[in-house]
Structure formats: structure tokens, C-alpha cells
Short mmCIF file of C-alpha atoms in Angstrom, two decimals:
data_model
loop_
_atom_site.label_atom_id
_atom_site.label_comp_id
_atom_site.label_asym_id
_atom_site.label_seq_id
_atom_site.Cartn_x
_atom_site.Cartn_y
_atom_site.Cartn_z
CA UNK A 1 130.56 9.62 49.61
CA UNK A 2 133.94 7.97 49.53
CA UNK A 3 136.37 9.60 51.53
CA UNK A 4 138.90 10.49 48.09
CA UNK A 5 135.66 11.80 47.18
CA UNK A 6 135.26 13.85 50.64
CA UNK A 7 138.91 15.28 49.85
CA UNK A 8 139.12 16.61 46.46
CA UNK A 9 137.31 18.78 44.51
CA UNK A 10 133.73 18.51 43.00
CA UNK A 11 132.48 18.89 39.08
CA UNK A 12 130.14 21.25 40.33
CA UNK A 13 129.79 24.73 37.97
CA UNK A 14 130.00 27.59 40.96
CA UNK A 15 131.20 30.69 40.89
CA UNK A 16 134.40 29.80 42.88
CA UNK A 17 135.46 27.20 40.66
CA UNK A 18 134.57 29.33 37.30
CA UNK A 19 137.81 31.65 38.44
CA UNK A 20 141.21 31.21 37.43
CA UNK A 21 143.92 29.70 39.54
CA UNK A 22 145.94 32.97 39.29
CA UNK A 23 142.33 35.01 41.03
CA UNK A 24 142.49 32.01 43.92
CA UNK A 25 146.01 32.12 44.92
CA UNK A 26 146.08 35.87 44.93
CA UNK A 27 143.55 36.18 47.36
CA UNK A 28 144.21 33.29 49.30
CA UNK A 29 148.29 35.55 49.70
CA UNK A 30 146.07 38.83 50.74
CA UNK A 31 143.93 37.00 52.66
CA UNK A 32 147.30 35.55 55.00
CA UNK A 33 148.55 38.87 54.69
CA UNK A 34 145.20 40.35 56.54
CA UNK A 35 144.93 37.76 58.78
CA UNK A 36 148.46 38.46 59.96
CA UNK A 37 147.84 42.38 60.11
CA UNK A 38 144.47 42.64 61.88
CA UNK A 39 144.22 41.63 65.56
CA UNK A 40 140.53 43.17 66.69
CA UNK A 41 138.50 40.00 67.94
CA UNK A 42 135.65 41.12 66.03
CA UNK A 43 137.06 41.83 62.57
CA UNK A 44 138.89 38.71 62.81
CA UNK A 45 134.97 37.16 63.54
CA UNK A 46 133.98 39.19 60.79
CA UNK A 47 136.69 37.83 58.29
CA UNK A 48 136.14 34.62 59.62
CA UNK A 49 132.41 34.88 58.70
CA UNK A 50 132.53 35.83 55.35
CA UNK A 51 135.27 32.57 54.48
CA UNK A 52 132.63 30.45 55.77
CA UNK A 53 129.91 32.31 53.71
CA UNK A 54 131.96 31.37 50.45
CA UNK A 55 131.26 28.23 51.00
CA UNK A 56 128.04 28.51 50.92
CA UNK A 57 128.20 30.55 48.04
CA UNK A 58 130.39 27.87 46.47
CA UNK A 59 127.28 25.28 47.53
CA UNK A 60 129.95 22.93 49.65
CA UNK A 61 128.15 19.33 50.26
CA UNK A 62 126.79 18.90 53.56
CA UNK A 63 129.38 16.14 53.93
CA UNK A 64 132.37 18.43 53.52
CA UNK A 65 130.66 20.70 56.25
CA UNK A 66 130.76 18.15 58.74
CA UNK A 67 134.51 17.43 58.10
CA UNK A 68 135.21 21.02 57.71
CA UNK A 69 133.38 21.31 61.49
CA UNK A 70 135.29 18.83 62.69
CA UNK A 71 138.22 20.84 61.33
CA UNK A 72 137.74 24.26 62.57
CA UNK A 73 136.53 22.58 66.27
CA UNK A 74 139.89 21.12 66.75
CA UNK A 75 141.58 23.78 65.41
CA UNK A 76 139.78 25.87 67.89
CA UNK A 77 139.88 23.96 70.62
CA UNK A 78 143.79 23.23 70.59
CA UNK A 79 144.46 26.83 69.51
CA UNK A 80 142.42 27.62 72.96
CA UNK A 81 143.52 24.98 75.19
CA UNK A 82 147.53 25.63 75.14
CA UNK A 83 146.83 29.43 75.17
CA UNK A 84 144.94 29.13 78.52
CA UNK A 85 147.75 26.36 80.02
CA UNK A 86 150.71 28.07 78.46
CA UNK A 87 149.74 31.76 78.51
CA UNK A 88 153.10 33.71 80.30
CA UNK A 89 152.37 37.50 79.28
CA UNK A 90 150.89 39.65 82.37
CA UNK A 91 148.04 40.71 83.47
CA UNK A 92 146.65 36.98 83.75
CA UNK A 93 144.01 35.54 85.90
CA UNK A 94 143.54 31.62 86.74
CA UNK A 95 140.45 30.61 86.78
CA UNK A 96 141.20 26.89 87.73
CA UNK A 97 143.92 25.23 89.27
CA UNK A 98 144.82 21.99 87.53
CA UNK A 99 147.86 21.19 89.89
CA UNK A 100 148.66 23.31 92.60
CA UNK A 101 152.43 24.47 94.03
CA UNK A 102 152.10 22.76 96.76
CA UNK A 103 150.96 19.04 94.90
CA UNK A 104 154.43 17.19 95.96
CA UNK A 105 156.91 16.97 93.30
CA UNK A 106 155.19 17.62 90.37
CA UNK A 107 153.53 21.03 91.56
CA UNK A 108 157.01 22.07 92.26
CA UNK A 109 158.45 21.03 88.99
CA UNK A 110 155.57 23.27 86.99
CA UNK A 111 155.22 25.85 89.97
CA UNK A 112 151.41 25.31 89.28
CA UNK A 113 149.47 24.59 86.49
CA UNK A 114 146.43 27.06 85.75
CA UNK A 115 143.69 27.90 83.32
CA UNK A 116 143.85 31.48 82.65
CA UNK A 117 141.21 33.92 81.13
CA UNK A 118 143.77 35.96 78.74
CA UNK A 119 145.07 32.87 77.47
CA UNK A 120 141.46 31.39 76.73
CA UNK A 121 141.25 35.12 75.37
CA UNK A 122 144.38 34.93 73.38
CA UNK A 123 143.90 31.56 71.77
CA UNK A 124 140.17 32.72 70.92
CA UNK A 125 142.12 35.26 68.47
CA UNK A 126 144.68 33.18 67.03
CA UNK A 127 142.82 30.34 66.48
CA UNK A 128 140.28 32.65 64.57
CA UNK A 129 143.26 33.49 62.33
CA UNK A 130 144.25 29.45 61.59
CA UNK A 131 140.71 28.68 61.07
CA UNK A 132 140.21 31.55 58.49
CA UNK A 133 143.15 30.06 56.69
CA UNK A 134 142.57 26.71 56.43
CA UNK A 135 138.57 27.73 55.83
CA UNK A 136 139.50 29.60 52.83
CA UNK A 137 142.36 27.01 51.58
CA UNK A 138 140.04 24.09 51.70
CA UNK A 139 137.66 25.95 49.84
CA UNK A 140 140.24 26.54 46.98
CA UNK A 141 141.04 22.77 47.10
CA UNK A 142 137.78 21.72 47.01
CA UNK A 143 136.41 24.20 43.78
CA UNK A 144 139.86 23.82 41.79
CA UNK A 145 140.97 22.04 39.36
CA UNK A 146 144.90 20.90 39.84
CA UNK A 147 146.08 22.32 36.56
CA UNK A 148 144.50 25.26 37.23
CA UNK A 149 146.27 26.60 40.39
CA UNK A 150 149.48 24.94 38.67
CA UNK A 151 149.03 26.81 35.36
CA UNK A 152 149.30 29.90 37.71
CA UNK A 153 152.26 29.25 39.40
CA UNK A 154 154.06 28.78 35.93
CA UNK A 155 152.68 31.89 34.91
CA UNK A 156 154.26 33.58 37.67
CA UNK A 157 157.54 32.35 36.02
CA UNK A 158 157.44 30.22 39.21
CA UNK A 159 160.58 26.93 38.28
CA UNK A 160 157.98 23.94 36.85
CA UNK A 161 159.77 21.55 39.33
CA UNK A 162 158.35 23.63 42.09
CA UNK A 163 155.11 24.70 40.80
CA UNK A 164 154.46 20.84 40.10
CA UNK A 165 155.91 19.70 43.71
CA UNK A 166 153.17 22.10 45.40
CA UNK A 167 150.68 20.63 43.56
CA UNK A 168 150.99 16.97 43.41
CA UNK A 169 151.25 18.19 47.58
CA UNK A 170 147.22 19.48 47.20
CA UNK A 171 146.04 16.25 45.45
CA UNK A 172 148.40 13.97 48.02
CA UNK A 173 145.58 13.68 50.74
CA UNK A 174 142.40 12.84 49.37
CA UNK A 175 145.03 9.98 47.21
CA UNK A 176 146.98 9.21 50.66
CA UNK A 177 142.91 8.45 52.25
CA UNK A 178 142.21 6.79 49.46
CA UNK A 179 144.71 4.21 50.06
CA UNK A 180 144.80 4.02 53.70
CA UNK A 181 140.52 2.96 52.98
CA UNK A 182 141.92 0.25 50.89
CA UNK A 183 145.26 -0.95 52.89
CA UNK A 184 142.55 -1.23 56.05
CA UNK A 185 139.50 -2.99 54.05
CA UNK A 186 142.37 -5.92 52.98
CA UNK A 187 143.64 -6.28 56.52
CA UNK A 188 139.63 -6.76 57.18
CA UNK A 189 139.62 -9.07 54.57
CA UNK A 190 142.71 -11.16 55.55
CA UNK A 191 142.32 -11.14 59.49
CA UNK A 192 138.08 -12.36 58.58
CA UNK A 193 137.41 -9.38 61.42
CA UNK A 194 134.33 -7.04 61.53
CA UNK A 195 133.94 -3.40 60.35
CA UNK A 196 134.22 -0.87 62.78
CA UNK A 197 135.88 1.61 64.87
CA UNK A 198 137.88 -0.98 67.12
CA UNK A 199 138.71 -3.18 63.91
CA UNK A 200 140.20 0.11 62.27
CA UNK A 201 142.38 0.57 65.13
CA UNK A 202 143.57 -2.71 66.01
CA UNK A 203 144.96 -2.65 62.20
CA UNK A 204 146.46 0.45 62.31
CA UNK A 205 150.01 -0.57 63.13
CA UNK A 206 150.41 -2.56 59.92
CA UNK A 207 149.10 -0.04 57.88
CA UNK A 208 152.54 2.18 57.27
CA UNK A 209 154.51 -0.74 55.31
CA UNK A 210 152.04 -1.94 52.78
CA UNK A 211 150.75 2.43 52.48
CA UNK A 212 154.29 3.49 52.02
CA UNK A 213 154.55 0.71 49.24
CA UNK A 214 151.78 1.94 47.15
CA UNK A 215 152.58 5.52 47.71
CA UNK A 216 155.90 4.47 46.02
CA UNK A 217 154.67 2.66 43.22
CA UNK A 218 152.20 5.71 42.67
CA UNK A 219 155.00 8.07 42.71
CA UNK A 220 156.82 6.15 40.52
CA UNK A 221 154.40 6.04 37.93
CA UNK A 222 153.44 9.74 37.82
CA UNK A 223 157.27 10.39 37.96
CA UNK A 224 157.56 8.72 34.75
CA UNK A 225 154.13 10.25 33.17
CA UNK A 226 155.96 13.53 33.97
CA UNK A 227 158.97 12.76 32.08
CA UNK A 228 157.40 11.45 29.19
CA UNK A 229 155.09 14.34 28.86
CA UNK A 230 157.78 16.69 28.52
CA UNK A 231 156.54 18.75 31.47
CA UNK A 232 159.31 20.07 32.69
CA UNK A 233 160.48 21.71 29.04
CA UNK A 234 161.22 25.16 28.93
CA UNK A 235 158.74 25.25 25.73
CA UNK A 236 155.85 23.02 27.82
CA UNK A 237 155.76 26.02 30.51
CA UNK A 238 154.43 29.03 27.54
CA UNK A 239 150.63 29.68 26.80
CA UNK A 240 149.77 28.59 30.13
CA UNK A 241 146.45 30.68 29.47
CA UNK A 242 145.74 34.73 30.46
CA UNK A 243 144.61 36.21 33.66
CA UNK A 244 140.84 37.51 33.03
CA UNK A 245 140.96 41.40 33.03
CA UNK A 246 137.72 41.40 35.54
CA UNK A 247 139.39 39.16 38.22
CA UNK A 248 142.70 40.88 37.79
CA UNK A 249 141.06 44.61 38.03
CA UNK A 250 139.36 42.93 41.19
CA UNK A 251 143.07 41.41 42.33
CA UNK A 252 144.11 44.94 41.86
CA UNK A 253 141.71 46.35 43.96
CA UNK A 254 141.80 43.99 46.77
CA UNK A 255 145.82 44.15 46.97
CA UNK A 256 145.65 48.31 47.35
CA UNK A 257 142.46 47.60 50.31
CA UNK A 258 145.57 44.98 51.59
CA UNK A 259 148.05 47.99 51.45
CA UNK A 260 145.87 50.18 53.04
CA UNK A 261 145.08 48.25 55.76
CA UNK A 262 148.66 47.23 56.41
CA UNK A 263 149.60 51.14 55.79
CA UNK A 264 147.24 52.09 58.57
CA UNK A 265 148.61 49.72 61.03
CA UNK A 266 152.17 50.48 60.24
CA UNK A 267 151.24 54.35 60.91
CA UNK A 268 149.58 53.54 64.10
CA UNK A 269 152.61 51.64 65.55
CA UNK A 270 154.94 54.58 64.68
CA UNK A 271 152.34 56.60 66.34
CA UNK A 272 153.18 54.34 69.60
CA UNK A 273 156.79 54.72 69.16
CA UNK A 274 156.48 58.51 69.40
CA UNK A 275 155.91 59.36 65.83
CA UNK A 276 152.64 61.00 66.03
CA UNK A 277 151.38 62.95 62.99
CA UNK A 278 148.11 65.35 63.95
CA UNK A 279 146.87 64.84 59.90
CA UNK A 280 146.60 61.00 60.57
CA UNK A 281 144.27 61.27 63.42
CA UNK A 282 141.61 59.46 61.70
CA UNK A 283 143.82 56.59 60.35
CA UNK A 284 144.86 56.41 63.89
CA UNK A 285 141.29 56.58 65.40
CA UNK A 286 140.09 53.92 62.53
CA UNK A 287 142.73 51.75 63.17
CA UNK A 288 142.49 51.19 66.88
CA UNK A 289 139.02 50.44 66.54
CA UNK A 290 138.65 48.08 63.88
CA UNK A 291 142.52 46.79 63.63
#
């Protein structure tokens, strides 16, 4: 598989990619919107779980697993890392010492550097949330077709400018590793050098001028495909096709379980600030366990 091939989206019939673009972006929003409201550790796992079972719903090829891995372990990792370096809220206990007080000049300048367990703790959680996102975006990348999620944004009277901007921005990586293949296998060619890892990076510094050239050319062209086409005509933007009535009765359903959710929480917080109401006990009981 070549990697423009690893990047964009398959030709495979799946149920993810038989929905419209207007079903896809709607739950990708109430997805952000849950991933921002919930902060139990084991919904968030839960949440996490079931973007990852998608994908196997959508059959993903083994070969965008392993970059999707790769993905979700740095994402993790960093997410994790800085946390447990960085963490300043209290109660927190070190359980290493990287560079100690008393180290000289440098242990005075950082008063210490530690590992500590709430920050390990606390990145855990947040990087849960970033790798739920980009799980589930990647997933709509990979099992959509461009002019669908931009037929949806124009049906949501969003300005065609825009709508085509965020777009062409989906399709500019697997196009952007496309090139970069074929700017490095040229240097290859030119410099008679071998294939391989240290090759690759001892041509990476001239890789930005003759990349930034083609990107321009490209952009050039499509710029001009655009105009042509008419795209951006107010009469170009109507029968951008209808929103199913099943998906949109399930859009409707999953944006009031969205309110509800964010209802509950916003109850419980008043309920911290004082404002306790004895006929919300349950919401409050509900929510502390499972939000």
C-alpha cells in the first residue's frame, strides 16, 4: 500500500461510508461535545472502546491499524508524559526524581523535576479524550468521500469558500505524503544513494523547496478547476442532496442523549455550588458515578 493510499479513504461498501456526510459530521460535533463533558476514567475507556470498535465495523485495513497504533501510542504517551513532569494541582506524589533541588544550578532553576502519580493519572484521562477524537475523525476520513462531507457543510448554509477550504484541508495529507514519497525517491535518484531509513533522513533538508513548489503548482491548478466550474455560484451551492430521515431521526436522538448528559452535569455542578434540589437526587447520584 502506497502511503496516499494509507491516507485517504477506501472504495470499500461499509456501513460507515454508506451514510451521509451531514450523519458523520453530526456525530463527530456530539461526540467532541461528550468527550468534553464526561470526565469518569472509565466512561471515557468505554467511549474510547466503542470508536475503536467502528472501525472494525467499518473493516479498516490492517495497514491503517498499524498507523492508527502508532497514532493513538504517541498521542498517549505525550498526553502522559507532560502531565506527570508538568502536573502543579495538589495532592501530588513523585514517584521519581529526574533532577533533584539540590543538582547545582539547574536543580535550582526547576526547584526539582519529578514524575508524579496524579499527573500520570491526569494525562491517562485527557489523552483518552484526544485519542477518541482523532480515532473517530480518522475514521470519517478514511470511509468518506470529499464531496460528501462538503455537500453537508453547504447544506448547512455554511459560505462555499469555507466549506471548500475545510475540505481541500482533509484531502491535503494523504496529497502532501504523496509528494514528499516522490520529492525523496528523486533525491535517491539524483544523489545514486540507497533506500533506507538513513538515506530518507540525510535528504530531508532539501525536501521543503522542491515540496513547497509542487504544492504550489497543485494549488494552482485546482484553484483554477474551481473557478471554471462555477463552484463558488450562489446557484452551484442548491440541491446539494437531502438528509436521510433514518440517520436524521437517529441525529435527533443522539443530540437529546448529548443534552441530557450535558444537563446532568450542569445540575450536578450547581449542586456543588450550593444549589441542591432533593427531586434530582438520582441525576446527582448517576452523574457522579458515571460522569
Amino acid at each position: 500500500m502506497s502511503v496516499r493510499q494509507l491516507w485517504e479513504g477506501s472504495d470499500e461498501d461499509n456501513f460507515v461510508r454508506t451514510l451521509s456526510g451531514s450523519t458523520k459530521l453530526s456525530c463527530l460535533f456530539l461526540f467532541s461535545i461528550l468527550m468534553i463533558t464526561v470526565d469518569n476514567p472509565r466512561t471515557l475507556f468505554i467511549l474510547f472502546s466503542l470508536t475503536l470498535i467502528s472501525h472494525v465495523v467499518a473493516k479498516t485495513s490492517i495497514y491503517k491499524w498499524q498507523a492508527l497504533a502508532v497514532l493513538l501510542i504517541l498521542s498517549l504517551w505525550g498526553s502522559m508524559f507532560s502531565q506527570a513532569l508538568f502536573y502543579a494541582q495538589t495532592p501530588r506524589t513523585p514517584l521519581f526524581v529526574l533532577i533533584s533541588p539540590t543538582a547545582g544550578l539547574l536543580g535550582q532553576i526547576t526547584d526539582g523535576l519529578y514524575i508524579y502519580r496524579e499527573g500520570i493519572l491526569y494525562g491517562a484521562v485527557q489523552g483518552l479524550r484526544s485519542a477518541s477524537m482523532m480515532t473517530l475523525g480518522l475514521l470519517i476520513c478514511w470511509n468518506s468521500d470529499p464531496r460528501q462531507l462538503l455537500n453537508a457543510l453547504l447544506a448547512w448554509k455554511l459560505s462555499p469558500q469555507v466549506a471548500f477550504m475545510l475540505v481541500t484541508a482533509i484531502r491535503f495529507l494523504p496529497v502532501l505524503a504523496s509528494e514528499t514519497g516522490e520529492v525523496i525517491t528523486a533525491l535517491q535518484l539524483r544523489s545514486n544513494s540507497q533506500s533506507g531509513r538513513t538515506a530518507v533522513l540525510r535528504h530531508l533538508p532539501y525536501i521543503a523547496k522542491p515540496l513547497l513548489a509542487r504544492c504550489l503548482r497543485r494549488a494552482q491548478t485546482l484553484a483554477l478547476s474551481v473557478v471554471s466550474r462555477g463552484f463558488f455560484l450562489a446557484t452551484a451551492s442548491k440541491n446539494r442532496g437531502l438528509w436521510p430521515r433514518r440517520e436524521l431521526f437517529a441525529c435527533i436522538c443522539f443530540t437529546a442523549f448529548v443534552v441530557a448528559i450535558v444537563g446532568s452535569k450542569f445540575i450536578y455542578l450547581l449542586s456543588e455550588q450550593g444549589l441542591y434540589f432533593g427531586f434530582f437526587r438520582y441525576v446527582y447520584d448517576w452523574t457522579k458515578l458515571y460522569l
